[in-house]
PDB file of C-alpha atoms in Angstrom:
ATOM      1  CA  LEU B 467       2.684  -2.426 -13.980  1.00  0.00           C
ATOM      2  CA  ALA B 468      -0.019  -4.940 -14.581  1.00  0.00           C
ATOM      3  CA  LYS B 469      -3.491  -3.940 -14.177  1.00  0.00           C
ATOM      4  CA  THR B 470      -5.399  -5.544 -11.737  1.00  0.00           C
ATOM      5  CA  THR B 471      -9.414  -6.166 -11.169  1.00  0.00           C
ATOM      6  CA  GLN B 472     -11.076  -6.629  -8.020  1.00  0.00           C
ATOM      7  CA  PRO B 473     -14.557  -7.148  -6.555  1.00  0.00           C
ATOM      8  CA  ILE B 474     -15.243  -3.719  -4.551  1.00  0.00           C
ATOM      9  CA  SER B 475     -16.887  -5.313  -1.974  1.00  0.00           C
ATOM     10  CA  MET B 476     -17.799  -8.500  -0.171  1.00  0.00           C
ATOM     11  CA  ASP B 477     -20.191  -9.872   2.737  1.00  0.00           C
ATOM     12  CA  SER B 478     -19.413 -12.924   4.963  1.00  0.00           C
ATOM     13  CA  TYR B 479     -20.376 -14.414   8.316  1.00  0.00           C
ATOM     14  CA  GLU B 480     -17.912 -15.567  10.890  1.00  0.00           C
ATOM     15  CA  GLY B 481     -16.556 -18.930  10.351  1.00  0.00           C
ATOM     16  CA  GLN B 482     -16.811 -18.914   6.594  1.00  0.00           C
ATOM     17  CA  GLU B 483     -14.117 -19.204   4.177  1.00  0.00           C
ATOM     18  CA  VAL B 484     -13.906 -16.215   2.255  1.00  0.00           C
ATOM     19  CA  ASN B 485     -12.122 -16.309  -1.632  1.00  0.00           C
ATOM     20  CA  ILE B 486     -11.604 -13.164  -3.088  1.00  0.00           C
ATOM     21  CA  THR B 487     -10.396 -13.224  -6.963  1.00  0.00           C
ATOM     22  CA  CYS B 488      -8.005 -10.703  -8.657  1.00  0.00           C
ATOM     23  CA  SER B 489      -7.788 -10.595 -12.306  1.00  0.00           C
ATOM     24  CA  HIS B 490      -4.269  -9.762 -14.026  1.00  0.00           C
ATOM     25  CA  ASN B 491      -4.525 -10.418 -17.678  1.00  0.00           C
ATOM     26  CA  ASN B 492      -1.380  -8.901 -18.603  1.00  0.00           C
ATOM     27  CA  ILE B 493       0.754 -10.460 -16.056  1.00  0.00           C
ATOM     28  CA  ALA B 494       4.424 -10.723 -17.276  1.00  0.00           C
ATOM     29  CA  THR B 495       6.782 -13.620 -16.751  1.00  0.00           C
ATOM     30  CA  ASN B 496       8.264 -12.108 -14.048  1.00  0.00           C
ATOM     31  CA  ASP B 497       5.533 -10.557 -12.104  1.00  0.00           C
ATOM     32  CA  TYR B 498       4.627 -11.973  -8.692  1.00  0.00           C
ATOM     33  CA  ILE B 499       1.107 -11.726  -6.906  1.00  0.00           C
ATOM     34  CA  THR B 500       1.350  -9.973  -3.665  1.00  0.00           C
ATOM     35  CA  TRP B 501      -1.668  -9.360  -1.366  1.00  0.00           C
ATOM     36  CA  TYR B 502      -2.143  -6.696   1.260  1.00  0.00           C
ATOM     37  CA  GLN B 503      -4.782  -5.754   4.216  1.00  0.00           C
ATOM     38  CA  GLN B 504      -5.598  -2.600   5.279  1.00  0.00           C
ATOM     39  CA  PHE B 505      -7.702  -1.889   8.449  1.00  0.00           C
ATOM     40  CA  PRO B 506      -9.328   1.591   8.933  1.00  0.00           C
ATOM     41  CA  SER B 507      -6.791   4.319   9.677  1.00  0.00           C
ATOM     42  CA  GLN B 508      -3.980   1.836   9.524  1.00  0.00           C
ATOM     43  CA  GLY B 509      -1.255   0.939   6.701  1.00  0.00           C
ATOM     44  CA  PRO B 510      -1.603  -1.984   4.912  1.00  0.00           C
ATOM     45  CA  ARG B 511       0.246  -5.195   5.656  1.00  0.00           C
ATOM     46  CA  PHE B 512       1.424  -7.723   3.922  1.00  0.00           C
ATOM     47  CA  ILE B 513      -0.274 -11.005   3.781  1.00  0.00           C
ATOM     48  CA  ILE B 514       0.843 -13.227   1.207  1.00  0.00           C
ATOM     49  CA  GLN B 515       3.134 -13.933  -2.147  1.00  0.00           C
ATOM     50  CA  GLY B 516       3.199 -16.254  -4.616  1.00  0.00           C
ATOM     51  CA  TYR B 517       4.201 -17.036  -8.416  1.00  0.00           C
ATOM     52  CA  LYS B 518       2.165 -19.891  -9.177  1.00  0.00           C
ATOM     53  CA  THR B 519       0.161 -22.910  -8.076  1.00  0.00           C
ATOM     54  CA  LYS B 520      -0.699 -22.550  -4.360  1.00  0.00           C
ATOM     55  CA  VAL B 521       1.169 -20.768  -1.353  1.00  0.00           C
ATOM     56  CA  THR B 522      -0.112 -21.379   2.056  1.00  0.00           C
ATOM     57  CA  ASN B 523       0.858 -19.435   5.342  1.00  0.00           C
ATOM     58  CA  GLU B 524      -0.429 -18.984   8.703  1.00  0.00           C
ATOM     59  CA  VAL B 525      -2.949 -16.538   7.799  1.00  0.00           C
ATOM     60  CA  ALA B 526      -4.327 -17.356   4.100  1.00  0.00           C
ATOM     61  CA  SER B 527      -3.528 -19.152   0.885  1.00  0.00           C
ATOM     62  CA  LEU B 528      -2.937 -18.006  -2.492  1.00  0.00           C
ATOM     63  CA  PHE B 529      -4.368 -20.042  -5.463  1.00  0.00           C
ATOM     64  CA  ILE B 530      -2.781 -19.360  -8.936  1.00  0.00           C
ATOM     65  CA  PRO B 531      -4.052 -21.151 -11.956  1.00  0.00           C
ATOM     66  CA  ALA B 532      -1.260 -22.337 -14.409  1.00  0.00           C
ATOM     67  CA  ASP B 533      -2.179 -19.411 -16.698  1.00  0.00           C
ATOM     68  CA  ARG B 534      -1.634 -16.977 -13.998  1.00  0.00           C
ATOM     69  CA  LYS B 535      -3.916 -14.368 -15.186  1.00  0.00           C
ATOM     70  CA  SER B 536      -5.859 -14.575 -11.854  1.00  0.00           C
ATOM     71  CA  SER B 537      -5.464 -15.330  -8.419  1.00  0.00           C
ATOM     72  CA  THR B 538      -7.763 -16.234  -5.155  1.00  0.00           C
ATOM     73  CA  LEU B 539      -6.821 -15.159  -1.911  1.00  0.00           C
ATOM     74  CA  SER B 540      -8.614 -17.510   0.435  1.00  0.00           C
ATOM     75  CA  LEU B 541      -9.042 -16.716   4.015  1.00  0.00           C
ATOM     76  CA  PRO B 542     -10.581 -19.768   6.403  1.00  0.00           C
ATOM     77  CA  ARG B 543     -12.859 -19.382   8.956  1.00  0.00           C
ATOM     78  CA  VAL B 544     -12.795 -15.638   9.039  1.00  0.00           C
ATOM     79  CA  SER B 545     -13.727 -13.430  12.169  1.00  0.00           C
ATOM     80  CA  LEU B 546     -14.909 -10.021  12.704  1.00  0.00           C
ATOM     81  CA  SER B 547     -11.383  -8.901  13.196  1.00  0.00           C
ATOM     82  CA  ASP B 548     -10.947  -9.921   9.220  1.00  0.00           C
ATOM     83  CA  THR B 549     -13.021  -7.193   8.068  1.00  0.00           C
ATOM     84  CA  ALA B 550     -10.604  -5.112   6.169  1.00  0.00           C
ATOM     85  CA  VAL B 551      -9.597  -4.113   2.838  1.00  0.00           C
ATOM     86  CA  TYR B 552      -7.753  -6.539   0.738  1.00  0.00           C
ATOM     87  CA  TYR B 553      -5.356  -5.598  -2.169  1.00  0.00           C
ATOM     88  CA  CYS B 554      -4.200  -7.561  -5.255  1.00  0.00           C
ATOM     89  CA  LEU B 555      -0.583  -6.130  -6.225  1.00  0.00           C
ATOM     90  CA  VAL B 556       0.802  -7.457  -9.584  1.00  0.00           C
ATOM     91  CA  GLY B 557       4.027  -6.588 -11.421  1.00  0.00           C
ATOM     92  CA  GLU B 558       7.239  -5.592 -11.669  1.00  0.00           C
ATOM     93  CA  GLN B 559       8.237  -1.926 -11.517  1.00  0.00           C
ATOM     94  CA  THR B 560       9.257  -0.265 -14.461  1.00  0.00           C
ATOM     95  CA  GLY B 561       9.177   3.436 -13.563  1.00  0.00           C
ATOM     96  CA  GLY B 562       6.581   6.122 -14.251  1.00  0.00           C
ATOM     97  CA  PHE B 563       3.509   3.880 -12.942  1.00  0.00           C
ATOM     98  CA  LYS B 564       0.972   5.853 -11.486  1.00  0.00           C
ATOM     99  CA  THR B 565      -0.485   3.772  -8.859  1.00  0.00           C
ATOM    100  CA  ILE B 566       0.847   0.540  -7.046  1.00  0.00           C
ATOM    101  CA  PHE B 567      -2.273  -0.336  -4.946  1.00  0.00           C
ATOM    102  CA  GLY B 568      -5.967  -0.610  -6.902  1.00  0.00           C
ATOM    103  CA  ALA B 569      -9.230   0.031  -5.017  1.00  0.00           C
ATOM    104  CA  GLY B 570      -9.063  -3.252  -3.151  1.00  0.00           C
ATOM    105  CA  THR B 571     -11.854  -5.031  -1.989  1.00  0.00           C
ATOM    106  CA  ARG B 572     -13.743  -4.434   1.028  1.00  0.00           C
ATOM    107  CA  LEU B 573     -14.575  -7.547   3.061  1.00  0.00           C
ATOM    108  CA  PHE B 574     -17.124  -7.099   5.824  1.00  0.00           C
ATOM    109  CA  VAL B 575     -17.558  -9.687   8.217  1.00  0.00           C
ATOM    110  CA  LYS B 576     -20.959 -10.096  10.140  1.00  0.00           C
ATOM    111  CA  ALA B 577     -21.624 -12.098  13.100  1.00  0.00           C
TER     112      ALA B 577
ATOM    113  CA  ASP L 788       5.049  -2.896  14.707  1.00  0.00           C
ATOM    114  CA  SER L 789       6.398  -2.525  11.403  1.00  0.00           C
ATOM    115  CA  GLY L 790       9.640  -0.986  12.212  1.00  0.00           C
ATOM    116  CA  VAL L 791       8.508   2.189  10.259  1.00  0.00           C
ATOM    117  CA  THR L 792       8.140   5.275  12.261  1.00  0.00           C
ATOM    118  CA  GLN L 793       6.144   8.429  11.138  1.00  0.00           C
ATOM    119  CA  THR L 794       5.902  12.049  12.950  1.00  0.00           C
ATOM    120  CA  PRO L 795       3.951  13.810  13.497  1.00  0.00           C
ATOM    121  CA  LYS L 796       0.567  11.514  14.007  1.00  0.00           C
ATOM    122  CA  HIS L 797      -1.514  14.238  13.579  1.00  0.00           C
ATOM    123  CA  LEU L 798      -1.283  17.584  11.695  1.00  0.00           C
ATOM    124  CA  ILE L 799      -3.823  20.498  11.622  1.00  0.00           C
ATOM    125  CA  THR L 800      -2.708  23.483   9.718  1.00  0.00           C
ATOM    126  CA  ALA L 801      -4.444  26.043   7.459  1.00  0.00           C
ATOM    127  CA  THR L 802      -4.818  26.858   3.674  1.00  0.00           C
ATOM    128  CA  GLY L 803      -2.148  28.066   2.075  1.00  0.00           C
ATOM    129  CA  GLN L 804       0.263  26.936   4.822  1.00  0.00           C
ATOM    130  CA  ARG L 805       3.313  24.623   4.455  1.00  0.00           C
ATOM    131  CA  VAL L 806       3.876  21.061   6.325  1.00  0.00           C
ATOM    132  CA  THR L 807       6.578  18.774   6.306  1.00  0.00           C
ATOM    133  CA  LEU L 808       6.080  15.074   7.179  1.00  0.00           C
ATOM    134  CA  ARG L 809       8.949  12.823   8.347  1.00  0.00           C
ATOM    135  CA  CYS L 810       9.314   9.157   7.928  1.00  0.00           C
ATOM    136  CA  SER L 811      12.204   6.624   9.281  1.00  0.00           C
ATOM    137  CA  PRO L 812      12.257   3.361   7.329  1.00  0.00           C
ATOM    138  CA  ARG L 813      12.792  -0.054   8.888  1.00  0.00           C
ATOM    139  CA  SER L 814      16.587  -0.868   9.549  1.00  0.00           C
ATOM    140  CA  GLY L 815      18.091  -2.235   6.549  1.00  0.00           C
ATOM    141  CA  ASP L 816      15.460  -0.972   4.063  1.00  0.00           C
ATOM    142  CA  LEU L 817      16.778   1.334   1.490  1.00  0.00           C
ATOM    143  CA  SER L 818      13.481   2.003  -0.209  1.00  0.00           C
ATOM    144  CA  VAL L 819      10.980   4.532   0.895  1.00  0.00           C
ATOM    145  CA  TYR L 820       7.773   5.315  -0.377  1.00  0.00           C
ATOM    146  CA  TRP L 821       5.021   7.791   0.098  1.00  0.00           C
ATOM    147  CA  TYR L 822       1.387   7.302  -0.410  1.00  0.00           C
ATOM    148  CA  GLN L 823      -1.868   9.490  -0.059  1.00  0.00           C
ATOM    149  CA  GLN L 824      -5.244   8.379   1.254  1.00  0.00           C
ATOM    150  CA  SER L 825      -7.872  10.292   1.111  1.00  0.00           C
ATOM    151  CA  LEU L 826     -11.202   9.398   2.971  1.00  0.00           C
ATOM    152  CA  ASP L 827     -12.763   6.331   1.976  1.00  0.00           C
ATOM    153  CA  GLN L 828     -10.295   6.277  -1.021  1.00  0.00           C
ATOM    154  CA  GLY L 829      -7.548   3.863  -2.345  1.00  0.00           C
ATOM    155  CA  LEU L 830      -3.903   3.940  -1.742  1.00  0.00           C
ATOM    156  CA  GLN L 831      -2.360   6.807  -4.417  1.00  0.00           C
ATOM    157  CA  PHE L 832       1.060   6.157  -4.780  1.00  0.00           C
ATOM    158  CA  LEU L 833       3.324   9.612  -4.970  1.00  0.00           C
ATOM    159  CA  ILE L 834       6.992   8.809  -4.802  1.00  0.00           C
ATOM    160  CA  GLN L 835       9.639   6.483  -4.145  1.00  0.00           C
ATOM    161  CA  TYR L 836      13.073   7.131  -3.502  1.00  0.00           C
ATOM    162  CA  TYR L 837      15.957   4.479  -3.206  1.00  0.00           C
ATOM    163  CA  ASN L 838      19.316   4.872  -1.293  1.00  0.00           C
ATOM    164  CA  GLY L 839      18.682   9.045  -1.698  1.00  0.00           C
ATOM    165  CA  GLU L 840      17.561   8.706  -5.178  1.00  0.00           C
ATOM    166  CA  GLU L 841      14.068   9.359  -6.820  1.00  0.00           C
ATOM    167  CA  ARG L 842      13.227   6.099  -8.043  1.00  0.00           C
ATOM    168  CA  ALA L 843       9.630   6.443  -9.545  1.00  0.00           C
ATOM    169  CA  LYS L 844       7.088   9.156  -9.526  1.00  0.00           C
ATOM    170  CA  GLY L 845       3.310   8.903  -9.203  1.00  0.00           C
ATOM    171  CA  ASN L 846       0.365  11.218  -8.841  1.00  0.00           C
ATOM    172  CA  ILE L 847       2.495  13.719  -7.139  1.00  0.00           C
ATOM    173  CA  LEU L 848       1.248  17.554  -7.478  1.00  0.00           C
ATOM    174  CA  GLU L 849       3.968  20.142  -8.211  1.00  0.00           C
ATOM    175  CA  ARG L 850       3.383  21.573  -4.924  1.00  0.00           C
ATOM    176  CA  PHE L 851       4.381  18.688  -3.122  1.00  0.00           C
ATOM    177  CA  SER L 852       7.981  17.658  -2.658  1.00  0.00           C
ATOM    178  CA  ALA L 853      10.209  14.593  -1.309  1.00  0.00           C
ATOM    179  CA  GLN L 854      13.473  14.038  -0.501  1.00  0.00           C
ATOM    180  CA  GLN L 855      15.510  11.003   0.979  1.00  0.00           C
ATOM    181  CA  PHE L 856      18.522  11.841   3.333  1.00  0.00           C
ATOM    182  CA  PRO L 857      21.653  10.046   3.866  1.00  0.00           C
ATOM    183  CA  ASP L 858      20.483   8.715   6.959  1.00  0.00           C
ATOM    184  CA  LEU L 859      17.629   7.217   4.759  1.00  0.00           C
ATOM    185  CA  HIS L 860      15.179   8.869   6.479  1.00  0.00           C
ATOM    186  CA  SER L 861      12.764  10.952   4.244  1.00  0.00           C
ATOM    187  CA  GLU L 862      10.590  13.939   4.407  1.00  0.00           C
ATOM    188  CA  LEU L 863       7.379  14.805   2.442  1.00  0.00           C
ATOM    189  CA  ASN L 864       6.835  18.603   2.028  1.00  0.00           C
ATOM    190  CA  LEU L 865       3.264  19.650   1.093  1.00  0.00           C
ATOM    191  CA  SER L 866       3.157  23.485   0.298  1.00  0.00           C
ATOM    192  CA  SER L 867       0.256  25.904  -0.390  1.00  0.00           C
ATOM    193  CA  LEU L 868      -2.355  23.485   1.108  1.00  0.00           C
ATOM    194  CA  GLU L 869      -5.646  23.250   0.059  1.00  0.00           C
ATOM    195  CA  LEU L 870      -8.613  21.662   1.827  1.00  0.00           C
ATOM    196  CA  GLY L 871      -8.486  18.778  -0.433  1.00  0.00           C
ATOM    197  CA  ASP L 872      -4.776  17.928   1.014  1.00  0.00           C
ATOM    198  CA  SER L 873      -6.511  16.755   3.680  1.00  0.00           C
ATOM    199  CA  ALA L 874      -5.620  12.906   4.136  1.00  0.00           C
ATOM    200  CA  LEU L 875      -3.583  10.020   5.621  1.00  0.00           C
ATOM    201  CA  TYR L 876      -0.133  10.183   4.272  1.00  0.00           C
ATOM    202  CA  PHE L 877       1.418   6.747   4.785  1.00  0.00           C
ATOM    203  CA  CYS L 878       5.121   6.096   4.416  1.00  0.00           C
ATOM    204  CA  ALA L 879       6.648   2.858   3.254  1.00  0.00           C
ATOM    205  CA  SER L 880       9.797   1.052   3.380  1.00  0.00           C
ATOM    206  CA  SER L 881      11.343  -2.010   1.584  1.00  0.00           C
ATOM    207  CA  VAL L 882      14.885  -3.609   1.423  1.00  0.00           C
ATOM    208  CA  ALA L 883      14.793  -2.837  -2.535  1.00  0.00           C
ATOM    209  CA  THR L 884      13.057  -1.263  -5.419  1.00  0.00           C
ATOM    210  CA  SER L 885      11.085  -3.911  -7.004  1.00  0.00           C
ATOM    211  CA  VAL L 886       7.054  -3.950  -6.494  1.00  0.00           C
ATOM    212  CA  ASN L 887       7.505  -7.582  -5.580  1.00  0.00           C
ATOM    213  CA  ASN L 888       9.352  -6.426  -2.242  1.00  0.00           C
ATOM    214  CA  GLU L 889       7.352  -6.597   0.570  1.00  0.00           C
ATOM    215  CA  GLN L 890       6.318  -3.079   1.921  1.00  0.00           C
ATOM    216  CA  PHE L 891       6.190  -2.137   5.466  1.00  0.00           C
ATOM    217  CA  PHE L 892       3.856   0.701   5.951  1.00  0.00           C
ATOM    218  CA  GLY L 893       4.178   3.384   8.968  1.00  0.00           C
ATOM    219  CA  PRO L 894       1.244   4.193  11.063  1.00  0.00           C
ATOM    220  CA  GLY L 895       0.593   7.235   9.062  1.00  0.00           C
ATOM    221  CA  THR L 896       0.173  11.152   9.460  1.00  0.00           C
ATOM    222  CA  ARG L 897      -3.252  12.397   9.439  1.00  0.00           C
ATOM    223  CA  LEU L 898      -3.322  16.004   7.956  1.00  0.00           C
ATOM    224  CA  THR L 899      -6.468  18.154   8.246  1.00  0.00           C
ATOM    225  CA  VAL L 900      -6.363  21.430   6.516  1.00  0.00           C
ATOM    226  CA  LEU L 901      -8.918  23.967   7.662  1.00  0.00           C
TER     227      LEU L 901
END
């Protein structure tokens, strides 16, 4: 499973756009990039998934450069309710892996 | 509502005891995952089952075991409990085995070991 690196935490203000970048240098050809959101004491929730270029849904956008060694989750005009932990997940299951989710990025949105 | 149910919601027990956590996956999902999340920690993958068979193992202690039944519900058994086992235990399900498949998480079981 490709290792991912994300910032531990980020702060933002309401109404701003937030970009969270994830590095995944060892991404394989068949790997997709998936982002999850987790609120305190709740299970993670799927946000978006992509393979290359750009993907957009009603919640976020995902930008993936041509080399696919990183990806950026973009949250437009965040609100207080976007305060959560965001996990970047990359890779095809090969069996025997230790963890699926890394430490994630703790986003704190201030008024 | 993800469609994944977990029981019980809360569990308080003593050290040395044994507990069983139950998970019912989303209708149609064949794969079940178990995760442990201690206070302010990330999600630790424990084990995955697919259609009744163990598919992958993570950092699951020998004191812990799991199984998936023919009706696809799963149980996580925790024995000889220690204070450090206190955590939120999440179950997730997906349609297949790939990590690329969207995982739907249940509300979790909060285990407190006293």
